[in-house]
Tab-separated table of C-alpha atoms in Angstrom:
chain	number	residue	atom	x	y	z
A	411	UNK	CA	49.065	24.710	-19.166
A	412	UNK	CA	48.207	24.269	-23.060
A	413	UNK	CA	44.984	22.810	-24.632
A	414	UNK	CA	47.067	19.780	-25.801
A	415	UNK	CA	48.586	19.095	-22.139
A	416	UNK	CA	44.782	19.235	-21.160
A	417	UNK	CA	43.645	17.221	-23.703
A	418	UNK	CA	46.336	14.147	-22.659
A	419	UNK	CA	45.683	14.656	-19.116
A	420	UNK	CA	41.808	14.123	-19.484
A	421	UNK	CA	42.267	10.867	-21.375
A	422	UNK	CA	44.392	9.729	-18.142
A	423	UNK	CA	41.521	11.079	-15.869
A	424	UNK	CA	38.774	9.346	-18.421
A	425	UNK	CA	40.692	6.087	-18.316
A	426	UNK	CA	40.997	6.107	-14.862
A	427	UNK	CA	37.391	7.100	-13.620
A	428	UNK	CA	36.044	4.262	-16.619
A	429	UNK	CA	38.223	1.940	-14.622
A	430	UNK	CA	36.810	2.544	-11.359
A	431	UNK	CA	33.062	3.193	-12.671
A	432	UNK	CA	33.061	0.108	-14.169
A	433	UNK	CA	34.860	-1.665	-10.785
A	434	UNK	CA	32.123	-0.161	-9.035
A	435	UNK	CA	29.239	-1.525	-11.574
A	436	UNK	CA	30.350	-4.628	-11.726
A	437	UNK	CA	30.953	-5.158	-7.909
A	438	UNK	CA	27.578	-3.937	-7.239
A	439	UNK	CA	26.041	-6.388	-9.977
A	440	UNK	CA	27.669	-9.455	-8.701
A	441	UNK	CA	26.200	-8.742	-4.965
A	442	UNK	CA	23.225	-8.159	-5.518
A	443	UNK	CA	23.202	-11.375	-7.872
A	444	UNK	CA	25.065	-13.266	-4.403
A	445	UNK	CA	22.626	-11.338	-1.849
A	446	UNK	CA	25.746	-9.536	-1.303
A	447	UNK	CA	24.197	-6.249	-0.706
A	448	UNK	CA	24.147	-4.857	2.726
A	449	UNK	CA	25.844	-1.506	3.226
A	450	UNK	CA	22.998	0.703	1.628
A	451	UNK	CA	24.554	4.013	2.692
A	452	UNK	CA	27.951	3.001	1.222
A	453	UNK	CA	26.584	2.442	-2.346
A	454	UNK	CA	24.282	5.370	-2.185
A	455	UNK	CA	27.414	7.570	-0.971
A	456	UNK	CA	29.545	5.863	-3.909
A	457	UNK	CA	27.485	5.706	-6.202
A	458	UNK	CA	25.960	9.369	-6.501
A	459	UNK	CA	30.098	10.526	-5.792
A	460	UNK	CA	31.178	8.539	-8.930
A	461	UNK	CA	28.235	9.048	-11.399
A	462	UNK	CA	28.700	12.913	-10.291
A	463	UNK	CA	32.567	12.779	-11.263
A	464	UNK	CA	31.454	10.986	-14.673
A	465	UNK	CA	28.937	13.861	-15.384
A	466	UNK	CA	31.492	16.578	-13.920
A	467	UNK	CA	34.144	15.171	-16.368
A	468	UNK	CA	31.910	15.227	-19.145
A	469	UNK	CA	30.494	18.884	-18.168
A	470	UNK	CA	34.724	19.714	-18.080
A	471	UNK	CA	35.024	18.262	-21.463
A	472	UNK	CA	31.912	20.624	-22.617
A	473	UNK	CA	32.734	23.225	-21.682
A	474	UNK	CA	36.714	23.872	-20.958
A	475	UNK	CA	37.331	21.914	-24.244
A	476	UNK	CA	34.694	23.129	-26.520
A	477	UNK	CA	34.948	25.645	-29.202
A	478	UNK	CA	33.438	28.734	-27.196
A	479	UNK	CA	35.919	29.817	-24.944
A	480	UNK	CA	34.915	30.773	-20.942
A	481	UNK	CA	36.826	31.710	-18.013
A	482	UNK	CA	38.171	29.800	-15.279
A	483	UNK	CA	35.464	30.479	-12.639
A	484	UNK	CA	32.615	30.246	-15.364
A	485	UNK	CA	33.879	26.532	-16.145
A	486	UNK	CA	34.402	25.884	-12.069
A	487	UNK	CA	31.025	26.908	-11.246
A	488	UNK	CA	29.267	25.199	-14.244
A	489	UNK	CA	31.294	21.796	-13.081
A	490	UNK	CA	29.953	22.408	-9.726
A	491	UNK	CA	26.397	22.860	-10.733
A	492	UNK	CA	26.702	19.422	-13.096
A	493	UNK	CA	28.346	17.418	-9.978
A	494	UNK	CA	25.489	18.713	-7.515
A	495	UNK	CA	22.655	17.964	-9.537
A	496	UNK	CA	23.660	14.812	-10.271
A	497	UNK	CA	24.631	13.792	-6.528
A	498	UNK	CA	21.318	15.462	-5.017
A	499	UNK	CA	19.164	14.331	-7.542
A	500	UNK	CA	19.716	10.765	-7.244
A	501	UNK	CA	19.043	11.328	-3.582
A	502	UNK	CA	15.472	13.129	-4.464
A	503	UNK	CA	14.354	10.811	-6.589
A	504	UNK	CA	14.835	7.973	-4.549
A	505	UNK	CA	13.445	10.013	-1.490
A	506	UNK	CA	10.175	10.699	-3.406
A	507	UNK	CA	9.640	7.681	-5.061
A	508	UNK	CA	9.516	6.077	-1.956
A	509	UNK	CA	7.836	8.701	0.394
A	510	UNK	CA	5.221	6.878	1.795
A	511	UNK	CA	4.027	9.265	4.533
A	512	UNK	CA	1.046	9.420	3.313
A	513	UNK	CA	0.369	5.734	3.940
A	514	UNK	CA	-1.297	3.548	6.638
A	515	UNK	CA	1.088	1.794	8.667
A	516	UNK	CA	-0.378	-1.760	7.690
A	517	UNK	CA	-0.309	-0.253	3.644
A	518	UNK	CA	3.772	0.496	4.411
A	519	UNK	CA	4.390	-2.993	5.881
A	520	UNK	CA	2.024	-4.829	3.146
A	521	UNK	CA	4.041	-3.028	0.645
A	522	UNK	CA	7.465	-4.002	2.419
A	523	UNK	CA	6.394	-7.926	2.395
A	524	UNK	CA	4.783	-7.622	-1.193
A	525	UNK	CA	8.587	-6.640	-2.256
A	526	UNK	CA	10.160	-9.056	-0.788
A	527	UNK	CA	7.923	-11.712	-1.501
A	528	UNK	CA	8.046	-10.898	-5.161
A	529	UNK	CA	11.452	-10.480	-5.351
A	530	UNK	CA	12.001	-13.428	-3.731
A	531	UNK	CA	10.211	-15.444	-5.731
A	532	UNK	CA	11.719	-13.832	-9.147
A	533	UNK	CA	14.930	-14.511	-8.045
A	534	UNK	CA	14.213	-18.194	-7.547
A	535	UNK	CA	12.856	-18.060	-10.785
A	536	UNK	CA	15.206	-16.615	-12.534
A	537	UNK	CA	18.302	-18.723	-10.398
A	538	UNK	CA	16.183	-22.088	-10.988
A	539	UNK	CA	16.518	-21.018	-15.464
A	540	UNK	CA	19.510	-19.332	-15.113
A	541	UNK	CA	21.642	-19.987	-18.420
A	542	UNK	CA	23.957	-17.521	-18.665
A	543	UNK	CA	25.544	-16.342	-15.545
A	544	UNK	CA	26.065	-12.688	-16.986
A	545	UNK	CA	22.926	-12.015	-17.950
A	546	UNK	CA	21.058	-13.662	-14.731
A	547	UNK	CA	23.311	-11.154	-12.998
A	548	UNK	CA	21.167	-8.285	-15.165
A	549	UNK	CA	17.901	-9.816	-14.946
A	550	UNK	CA	18.087	-10.071	-11.137
A	551	UNK	CA	19.895	-6.277	-10.886
A	552	UNK	CA	16.598	-5.149	-13.135
A	553	UNK	CA	13.722	-6.741	-10.795
A	554	UNK	CA	13.792	-3.889	-8.497
A	555	UNK	CA	11.566	-1.587	-10.664
A	556	UNK	CA	8.984	-4.712	-11.147
A	557	UNK	CA	8.599	-6.137	-8.200
A	558	UNK	CA	7.838	-2.508	-6.145
A	559	UNK	CA	5.320	-1.754	-9.255
A	560	UNK	CA	3.945	-5.223	-7.905
A	561	UNK	CA	3.605	-3.843	-4.307
A	562	UNK	CA	2.041	-0.656	-5.045
A	563	UNK	CA	-0.952	-2.851	-7.575
A	564	UNK	CA	-1.620	-5.390	-4.749
A	565	UNK	CA	-2.013	-3.158	-1.575
A	566	UNK	CA	-5.149	-3.133	-1.239
A	567	UNK	CA	-7.023	-4.091	1.992
A	568	UNK	CA	-8.520	-7.209	1.101
A	569	UNK	CA	-5.040	-8.766	-0.116
A	570	UNK	CA	-3.274	-7.015	2.996
A	571	UNK	CA	-5.804	-9.271	5.245
A	572	UNK	CA	-5.362	-12.742	3.054
A	573	UNK	CA	-1.674	-12.472	2.337
A	574	UNK	CA	-0.265	-10.435	4.956
A	575	UNK	CA	-1.745	-10.438	8.327
A	576	UNK	CA	-3.546	-13.450	8.647
A	577	UNK	CA	-0.895	-15.963	7.909
A	578	UNK	CA	1.109	-13.909	10.679
A	579	UNK	CA	-1.782	-13.933	13.211
A	580	UNK	CA	-2.926	-17.533	12.495
A	581	UNK	CA	-0.693	-19.525	14.164
A	582	UNK	CA	-0.606	-17.243	17.300
A	583	UNK	CA	-4.173	-17.347	17.422
A	584	UNK	CA	-4.568	-21.085	17.355
A	585	UNK	CA	-1.533	-21.049	19.799
A	586	UNK	CA	-3.343	-18.930	22.288
A	587	UNK	CA	-6.820	-20.040	21.646
A	588	UNK	CA	-7.812	-21.571	25.300
A	589	UNK	CA	-6.754	-18.191	26.578
A	590	UNK	CA	-9.062	-16.422	24.145
A	591	UNK	CA	-11.607	-18.490	24.137
A	592	UNK	CA	-11.899	-18.182	28.210
A	593	UNK	CA	-12.493	-14.627	27.769
A	594	UNK	CA	-14.833	-15.241	25.248
A	595	UNK	CA	-16.541	-17.172	27.482
A	596	UNK	CA	-17.019	-14.723	30.196
A	597	UNK	CA	-17.424	-11.930	27.781
A	598	UNK	CA	-20.136	-14.102	26.448
A	599	UNK	CA	-21.800	-14.758	29.725
A	600	UNK	CA	-21.922	-10.890	30.928
A	601	UNK	CA	-23.014	-10.116	27.053
A	602	UNK	CA	-26.545	-12.129	27.656
A	603	UNK	CA	-26.729	-10.859	31.392
A	604	UNK	CA	-26.438	-7.427	30.037
A	605	UNK	CA	-28.645	-8.188	26.691
A	606	UNK	CA	-31.480	-9.234	29.341
A	607	UNK	CA	-31.262	-6.579	31.336
A	608	UNK	CA	-32.046	-4.249	28.202
A	609	UNK	CA	-34.894	-7.107	27.355
A	610	UNK	CA	-36.421	-6.124	30.930
A	611	UNK	CA	-36.253	-2.690	30.463
A	612	UNK	CA	-37.516	-2.718	27.564
A	613	UNK	CA	-40.560	-4.182	28.607
A	614	UNK	CA	-41.102	-2.229	31.224
A	615	UNK	CA	-40.579	1.020	29.333
A	616	UNK	CA	-43.011	-0.017	27.043
A	617	UNK	CA	-45.596	-1.110	29.487
A	618	UNK	CA	-46.726	2.348	30.118
A	619	UNK	CA	-47.996	2.979	26.819
A	620	UNK	CA	-49.371	-0.066	26.336
A	621	UNK	CA	-51.842	0.227	29.395
A	622	UNK	CA	-52.635	3.756	28.647
A	623	UNK	CA	-53.297	2.122	24.874
A	624	UNK	CA	-55.364	-0.311	26.704
A	625	UNK	CA	-57.287	1.967	28.556
A	626	UNK	CA	-58.095	4.009	25.541
A	627	UNK	CA	-59.475	0.978	23.558
A	628	UNK	CA	-61.799	-0.063	26.427
A	629	UNK	CA	-63.243	3.205	26.791
A	630	UNK	CA	-63.841	2.859	22.799
A	631	UNK	CA	-65.487	-0.373	23.330
A	632	UNK	CA	-67.591	1.168	26.001
A	633	UNK	CA	-69.016	3.712	24.286
A	634	UNK	CA	-69.593	1.480	21.166
A	635	UNK	CA	-71.655	-0.578	23.017
A	636	UNK	CA	-73.488	2.375	25.170
A	637	UNK	CA	-75.044	3.861	21.789
A	638	UNK	CA	-74.781	1.437	19.401
A	639	UNK	CA	-78.611	0.443	19.528
A	640	UNK	CA	-79.621	4.139	19.587
A	641	UNK	CA	-77.599	5.399	16.605
A	642	UNK	CA	-76.611	2.478	14.478
A	643	UNK	CA	-72.937	0.326	13.831
A	644	UNK	CA	-72.562	2.839	11.182
A	645	UNK	CA	-72.989	6.252	12.810
A	646	UNK	CA	-71.418	5.195	16.155
A	647	UNK	CA	-68.108	3.931	14.587
A	648	UNK	CA	-67.926	7.180	12.553
A	649	UNK	CA	-68.093	9.251	15.455
A	650	UNK	CA	-65.975	7.295	17.725
A	651	UNK	CA	-63.142	6.784	14.798
A	652	UNK	CA	-63.627	11.698	14.750
A	653	UNK	CA	-62.955	11.101	18.330
A	654	UNK	CA	-59.706	9.099	17.847
A	655	UNK	CA	-58.386	11.245	15.217
A	656	UNK	CA	-59.089	14.683	17.723
A	657	UNK	CA	-57.303	12.823	20.444
A	658	UNK	CA	-54.576	11.350	18.736
A	659	UNK	CA	-54.118	12.376	15.426
A	660	UNK	CA	-54.461	8.562	14.249
A	661	UNK	CA	-56.991	7.530	12.081
A	662	UNK	CA	-58.767	4.346	11.523
A	663	UNK	CA	-59.142	2.314	8.521
A	664	UNK	CA	-62.844	2.297	6.558
A	665	UNK	CA	-63.274	-1.110	7.602
A	666	UNK	CA	-62.121	-0.727	11.260
A	667	UNK	CA	-64.667	-2.420	13.591
A	668	UNK	CA	-64.440	-0.863	17.219
A	669	UNK	CA	-64.896	-4.228	18.734
A	670	UNK	CA	-62.766	-6.046	16.778
A	671	UNK	CA	-59.866	-3.993	15.662
A	672	UNK	CA	-57.765	-3.578	18.816
A	673	UNK	CA	-55.014	-4.639	17.241
A	674	UNK	CA	-55.376	-2.086	14.286
A	675	UNK	CA	-55.968	0.416	17.204
A	676	UNK	CA	-52.980	-0.851	19.585
A	677	UNK	CA	-50.517	-0.653	16.822
A	678	UNK	CA	-51.478	2.640	15.196
A	679	UNK	CA	-51.302	4.334	19.079
A	680	UNK	CA	-47.892	2.850	19.827
A	681	UNK	CA	-46.784	3.890	16.682
A	682	UNK	CA	-47.514	7.272	17.954
A	683	UNK	CA	-45.510	6.614	20.647
A	684	UNK	CA	-42.330	4.682	19.005
A	685	UNK	CA	-40.323	7.862	18.998
A	686	UNK	CA	-40.746	8.471	22.590
A	687	UNK	CA	-40.270	5.039	23.196
A	688	UNK	CA	-37.262	4.876	20.916
A	689	UNK	CA	-35.516	7.369	22.347
A	690	UNK	CA	-35.689	6.029	26.322
A	691	UNK	CA	-34.441	2.340	24.424
A	692	UNK	CA	-31.463	4.285	22.888
A	693	UNK	CA	-30.765	6.342	26.194
A	694	UNK	CA	-30.359	2.731	27.740
A	695	UNK	CA	-28.409	0.872	25.013
A	696	UNK	CA	-25.914	3.873	25.440
A	697	UNK	CA	-25.747	3.491	29.146
A	698	UNK	CA	-25.282	-0.052	28.920
A	699	UNK	CA	-23.121	-0.466	25.903
A	700	UNK	CA	-21.609	2.981	25.761
A	701	UNK	CA	-22.432	3.426	21.976
A	702	UNK	CA	-25.037	4.169	20.003
A	703	UNK	CA	-27.334	2.463	18.034
A	704	UNK	CA	-29.779	2.709	14.708
A	705	UNK	CA	-33.563	2.491	15.147
A	706	UNK	CA	-33.710	-0.697	13.583
A	707	UNK	CA	-31.402	-2.516	16.032
A	708	UNK	CA	-33.408	-1.485	18.827
A	709	UNK	CA	-35.023	-4.676	19.619
A	710	UNK	CA	-32.003	-6.746	18.382
A	711	UNK	CA	-29.335	-4.723	19.679
A	712	UNK	CA	-26.609	-7.410	19.276
A	713	UNK	CA	-27.503	-7.283	15.375
A	714	UNK	CA	-25.836	-3.604	15.257
A	715	UNK	CA	-22.138	-3.163	14.235
A	716	UNK	CA	-21.561	-0.869	16.600
A	717	UNK	CA	-22.354	-2.750	19.549
A	718	UNK	CA	-20.757	-5.896	18.031
A	719	UNK	CA	-17.400	-4.059	17.720
A	720	UNK	CA	-17.587	-3.240	21.405
A	721	UNK	CA	-18.350	-6.416	22.574
A	722	UNK	CA	-15.488	-7.662	20.592
A	723	UNK	CA	-12.896	-5.247	22.031
A	724	UNK	CA	-14.215	-6.573	25.502
A	725	UNK	CA	-12.936	-10.144	24.036
A	726	UNK	CA	-10.146	-8.401	23.268
A	727	UNK	CA	-9.364	-10.182	19.734
A	728	UNK	CA	-11.174	-8.379	17.181
A	729	UNK	CA	-12.576	-5.142	15.999
A	730	UNK	CA	-14.959	-7.193	13.577
A	731	UNK	CA	-18.292	-6.724	12.016
A	732	UNK	CA	-19.002	-9.949	11.969
A	733	UNK	CA	-22.781	-11.437	13.519
A	734	UNK	CA	-21.879	-11.666	16.733
A	735	UNK	CA	-22.529	-15.293	18.101
A	736	UNK	CA	-22.632	-16.374	21.725
A	737	UNK	CA	-22.074	-19.839	23.474
A	738	UNK	CA	-19.642	-21.238	20.456
A	739	UNK	CA	-17.474	-24.135	21.390
A	740	UNK	CA	-13.986	-23.777	21.259
A	741	UNK	CA	-13.891	-25.373	17.684
A	742	UNK	CA	-16.597	-23.005	16.590
A	743	UNK	CA	-15.049	-19.947	18.232
A	744	UNK	CA	-11.974	-20.647	16.091
A	745	UNK	CA	-13.926	-21.532	13.088
A	746	UNK	CA	-15.927	-17.820	13.533
A	747	UNK	CA	-12.772	-15.762	13.850
A	748	UNK	CA	-9.673	-17.367	12.265
A	749	UNK	CA	-10.506	-15.098	9.129
A	750	UNK	CA	-10.890	-11.784	10.870
A	751	UNK	CA	-7.576	-9.652	11.582
A	752	UNK	CA	-7.116	-9.983	14.929
A	753	UNK	CA	-6.864	-6.730	16.932
A	754	UNK	CA	-4.857	-7.053	20.122
A	755	UNK	CA	-2.352	-8.532	18.138
A	756	UNK	CA	-1.462	-5.682	15.394
A	757	UNK	CA	0.521	-3.465	17.662
A	758	UNK	CA	2.210	-6.685	19.200
A	759	UNK	CA	3.540	-7.879	15.957
A	760	UNK	CA	4.510	-3.985	14.185
A	761	UNK	CA	5.940	-3.240	17.398
A	762	UNK	CA	8.064	-6.690	17.084
A	763	UNK	CA	9.090	-6.586	14.025
A	764	UNK	CA	9.914	-2.722	13.869
A	765	UNK	CA	12.361	-3.876	16.653
A	766	UNK	CA	13.567	-6.702	15.260
A	767	UNK	CA	13.684	-6.291	11.525
A	768	UNK	CA	13.164	-2.238	10.190
A	769	UNK	CA	14.076	-3.048	6.886
A	770	UNK	CA	10.342	-4.943	6.906
A	771	UNK	CA	9.230	-1.323	7.267
A	772	UNK	CA	9.624	1.940	5.552
A	773	UNK	CA	13.348	1.116	5.094
A	774	UNK	CA	12.705	-1.929	2.474
A	775	UNK	CA	11.889	-0.486	-0.495
A	776	UNK	CA	15.076	2.080	0.025
A	777	UNK	CA	17.201	-1.824	0.113
A	778	UNK	CA	16.246	-2.500	-3.159
A	779	UNK	CA	15.843	0.767	-5.207
A	780	UNK	CA	18.764	2.306	-4.134
A	781	UNK	CA	21.459	-0.362	-6.003
A	782	UNK	CA	19.236	-0.061	-8.678
A	783	UNK	CA	19.436	3.894	-9.186
A	784	UNK	CA	23.229	3.674	-8.408
A	785	UNK	CA	23.226	0.920	-11.711
A	786	UNK	CA	20.812	2.831	-13.949
A	787	UNK	CA	23.401	6.096	-13.160
A	788	UNK	CA	26.801	4.307	-13.577
A	789	UNK	CA	25.688	2.667	-16.631
A	790	UNK	CA	24.755	6.128	-18.190
A	791	UNK	CA	27.969	7.500	-16.954
A	792	UNK	CA	30.160	4.648	-18.032
A	793	UNK	CA	28.356	4.879	-21.798
A	794	UNK	CA	28.668	8.509	-22.005
A	795	UNK	CA	32.025	8.588	-20.860
A	796	UNK	CA	33.290	5.575	-23.251
A	797	UNK	CA	31.866	7.236	-26.153
A	798	UNK	CA	33.609	10.548	-24.610
A	799	UNK	CA	37.106	8.726	-24.385
A	800	UNK	CA	36.926	7.506	-27.656
A	801	UNK	CA	36.028	10.388	-29.127
A	802	UNK	CA	38.828	11.906	-27.345
A	803	UNK	CA	40.914	9.404	-28.743
A	804	UNK	CA	40.349	9.502	-32.075
A	805	UNK	CA	40.664	13.249	-32.188
A	806	UNK	CA	44.388	14.035	-30.281
A	807	UNK	CA	45.629	10.677	-32.404
A	808	UNK	CA	44.143	10.878	-35.660
A	809	UNK	CA	42.964	14.776	-35.791
A	810	UNK	CA	45.756	16.410	-33.652
A	811	UNK	CA	43.359	17.722	-31.087
A	812	UNK	CA	41.280	19.339	-34.261
A	813	UNK	CA	37.799	19.724	-34.704
A	814	UNK	CA	37.588	19.331	-38.444
A	815	UNK	CA	34.032	18.141	-40.183
A	816	UNK	CA	35.207	14.390	-40.787
A	817	UNK	CA	35.641	14.191	-36.698
A	818	UNK	CA	32.023	15.728	-36.386
A	819	UNK	CA	30.772	13.178	-38.660
A	820	UNK	CA	32.438	10.278	-36.808
A	821	UNK	CA	31.084	11.710	-33.084
A	822	UNK	CA	28.062	12.072	-34.416
A	823	UNK	CA	28.311	7.996	-35.360
A	824	UNK	CA	29.712	7.531	-31.987
A	825	UNK	CA	26.478	9.265	-30.429
A	826	UNK	CA	24.206	6.887	-32.825
A	827	UNK	CA	25.863	3.705	-31.602
A	828	UNK	CA	26.036	4.577	-28.203
A	829	UNK	CA	22.093	5.990	-27.981
A	830	UNK	CA	20.861	2.448	-30.253
A	831	UNK	CA	23.258	-0.390	-29.383
A	832	UNK	CA	21.563	-0.856	-26.012
A	833	UNK	CA	17.904	-0.446	-27.168
A	834	UNK	CA	18.678	-2.913	-29.705
A	835	UNK	CA	20.627	-5.319	-27.001
A	836	UNK	CA	17.707	-4.621	-24.586
A	837	UNK	CA	14.986	-6.595	-26.482
A	838	UNK	CA	17.024	-9.751	-25.754
A	839	UNK	CA	17.701	-9.859	-21.854
A	840	UNK	CA	14.279	-11.489	-20.799
A	841	UNK	CA	13.345	-13.246	-24.075
A	842	UNK	CA	13.450	-16.425	-22.384
A	843	UNK	CA	11.338	-15.639	-19.474
A	844	UNK	CA	7.550	-13.991	-20.665
A	845	UNK	CA	6.435	-14.089	-17.108
A	846	UNK	CA	9.110	-10.975	-16.408
A	847	UNK	CA	8.166	-9.747	-20.104
A	848	UNK	CA	4.460	-9.487	-18.873
A	849	UNK	CA	5.424	-7.483	-15.455
A	850	UNK	CA	7.715	-5.492	-17.389
A	851	UNK	CA	5.272	-4.061	-19.959
A	852	UNK	CA	3.146	-2.957	-16.925
A	853	UNK	CA	5.326	-0.747	-15.837
A	854	UNK	CA	5.142	3.106	-16.747
A	855	UNK	CA	7.108	3.894	-20.239
A	856	UNK	CA	9.658	5.774	-18.898
A	857	UNK	CA	10.478	2.816	-16.570
A	858	UNK	CA	10.446	0.755	-18.906
A	859	UNK	CA	12.886	2.458	-20.943
A	860	UNK	CA	15.425	2.825	-18.133
A	861	UNK	CA	15.099	-0.481	-16.861
A	862	UNK	CA	15.655	-1.647	-20.683
A	863	UNK	CA	18.574	0.667	-21.032
A	864	UNK	CA	20.253	-0.051	-18.061
A	865	UNK	CA	19.810	-4.107	-18.661
A	866	UNK	CA	21.409	-3.793	-21.895
A	867	UNK	CA	24.289	-0.881	-21.009
A	868	UNK	CA	25.024	-3.974	-18.373
A	869	UNK	CA	25.084	-7.021	-20.989
A	870	UNK	CA	27.787	-4.804	-22.811
A	871	UNK	CA	29.729	-4.109	-19.928
A	872	UNK	CA	30.039	-7.520	-18.594
A	873	UNK	CA	31.082	-8.768	-22.116
A	874	UNK	CA	33.734	-6.269	-22.634
A	875	UNK	CA	35.236	-6.180	-19.306
A	876	UNK	CA	34.336	-9.369	-18.327
A	877	UNK	CA	36.027	-10.281	-14.909
A	878	UNK	CA	38.536	-7.877	-15.481
A	879	UNK	CA	37.760	-5.065	-12.593
A	880	UNK	CA	38.525	-4.551	-8.899
A	881	UNK	CA	35.639	-5.865	-6.557
A	882	UNK	CA	34.272	-3.365	-4.139
A	883	UNK	CA	31.556	-5.373	-2.344
């Protein structure tokens, strides 16, 4: 087959491909605009296949029709590599961009919720303020990187709690309040009973130590009264202090008086036994509550976060570190717990949403990003293949399929137009929507470029082809 025949054949193939790719592109724009995108797998397959074919056509023209001669097998291998890189490169990009395996389940759910919420809000705003339907179609199609970026920014625990979980749970908590309150009262009564057991044990555990300290103090008073007249106050007091220090390692203050210093004596000797007493109290708390508590909470175990969490889990509603309150009325109970993320409802709602609407989970990102990626690569292929077709037409019909110096300058001019025209038009796409412009500025630079180029190319394609295309969706 002659070089001239190949050139004519490529003009026909390029024209047919452009018609098909443009139909896919405009159909996808229309489907996104009117919420008609449901078959994500089909969009991903057709988009990747068509863009792979488009890049392969460009590669064939470059390798087979270029100035450098190449063998048939070499050309075939290069075209297969280009197709595979384009086809699988898009898949790898989508999978990597949306990889959320390292995130907690709640974070994935919340990101999905925020993507949908942000997307719905922006679409509603654009449709309400729509002036030109063609531009609005493009604006809506370009929202995906914006809303995914917003979802990542807002994906923190505070917003997760206030914006997502609480609105979902609060209504159910309110509607089932009598059931939860009845459980709370039973647990509250049990907690008070356990607390009374602990306080009684703590008093009983302290009694032997107090009795021992009291006996020691009675000896001190007896010795003081017995020898004070013979030795004098100062001398007998000093001797008693030394004996106390030798026996217990506790030193009394300079102003301490044997018969008037009962409190200081008791406090200091009890402090000596405190570590042993604390160990006994901690053992008892572990046996009663099943958790260990810090020393500072031994006298009031219900103020310990670990004990609070354990009791709240027994109430079977919350895993909260809020201060525990007992004997609340039903309204007080609701007010106290309404802003706490319920514990026992998480599993229920996670399972419920997974079974009923899996798009709210890990798949929701794909529903938004796959059409955008398909649009981006489709726009690139349309623009590049249009430039290539124009260059081929000029070369075949004006220069008899020969590369002259004049043609090369024309080819350079076509490249400049292709690169610059979309970027110039990009500035006007969101000119009437400053709020969305601010969201675009928050994107990484590469994403801003991809979004701007895709948007401006979309406006150009719609302006050139209008409604003259075969609708695929």
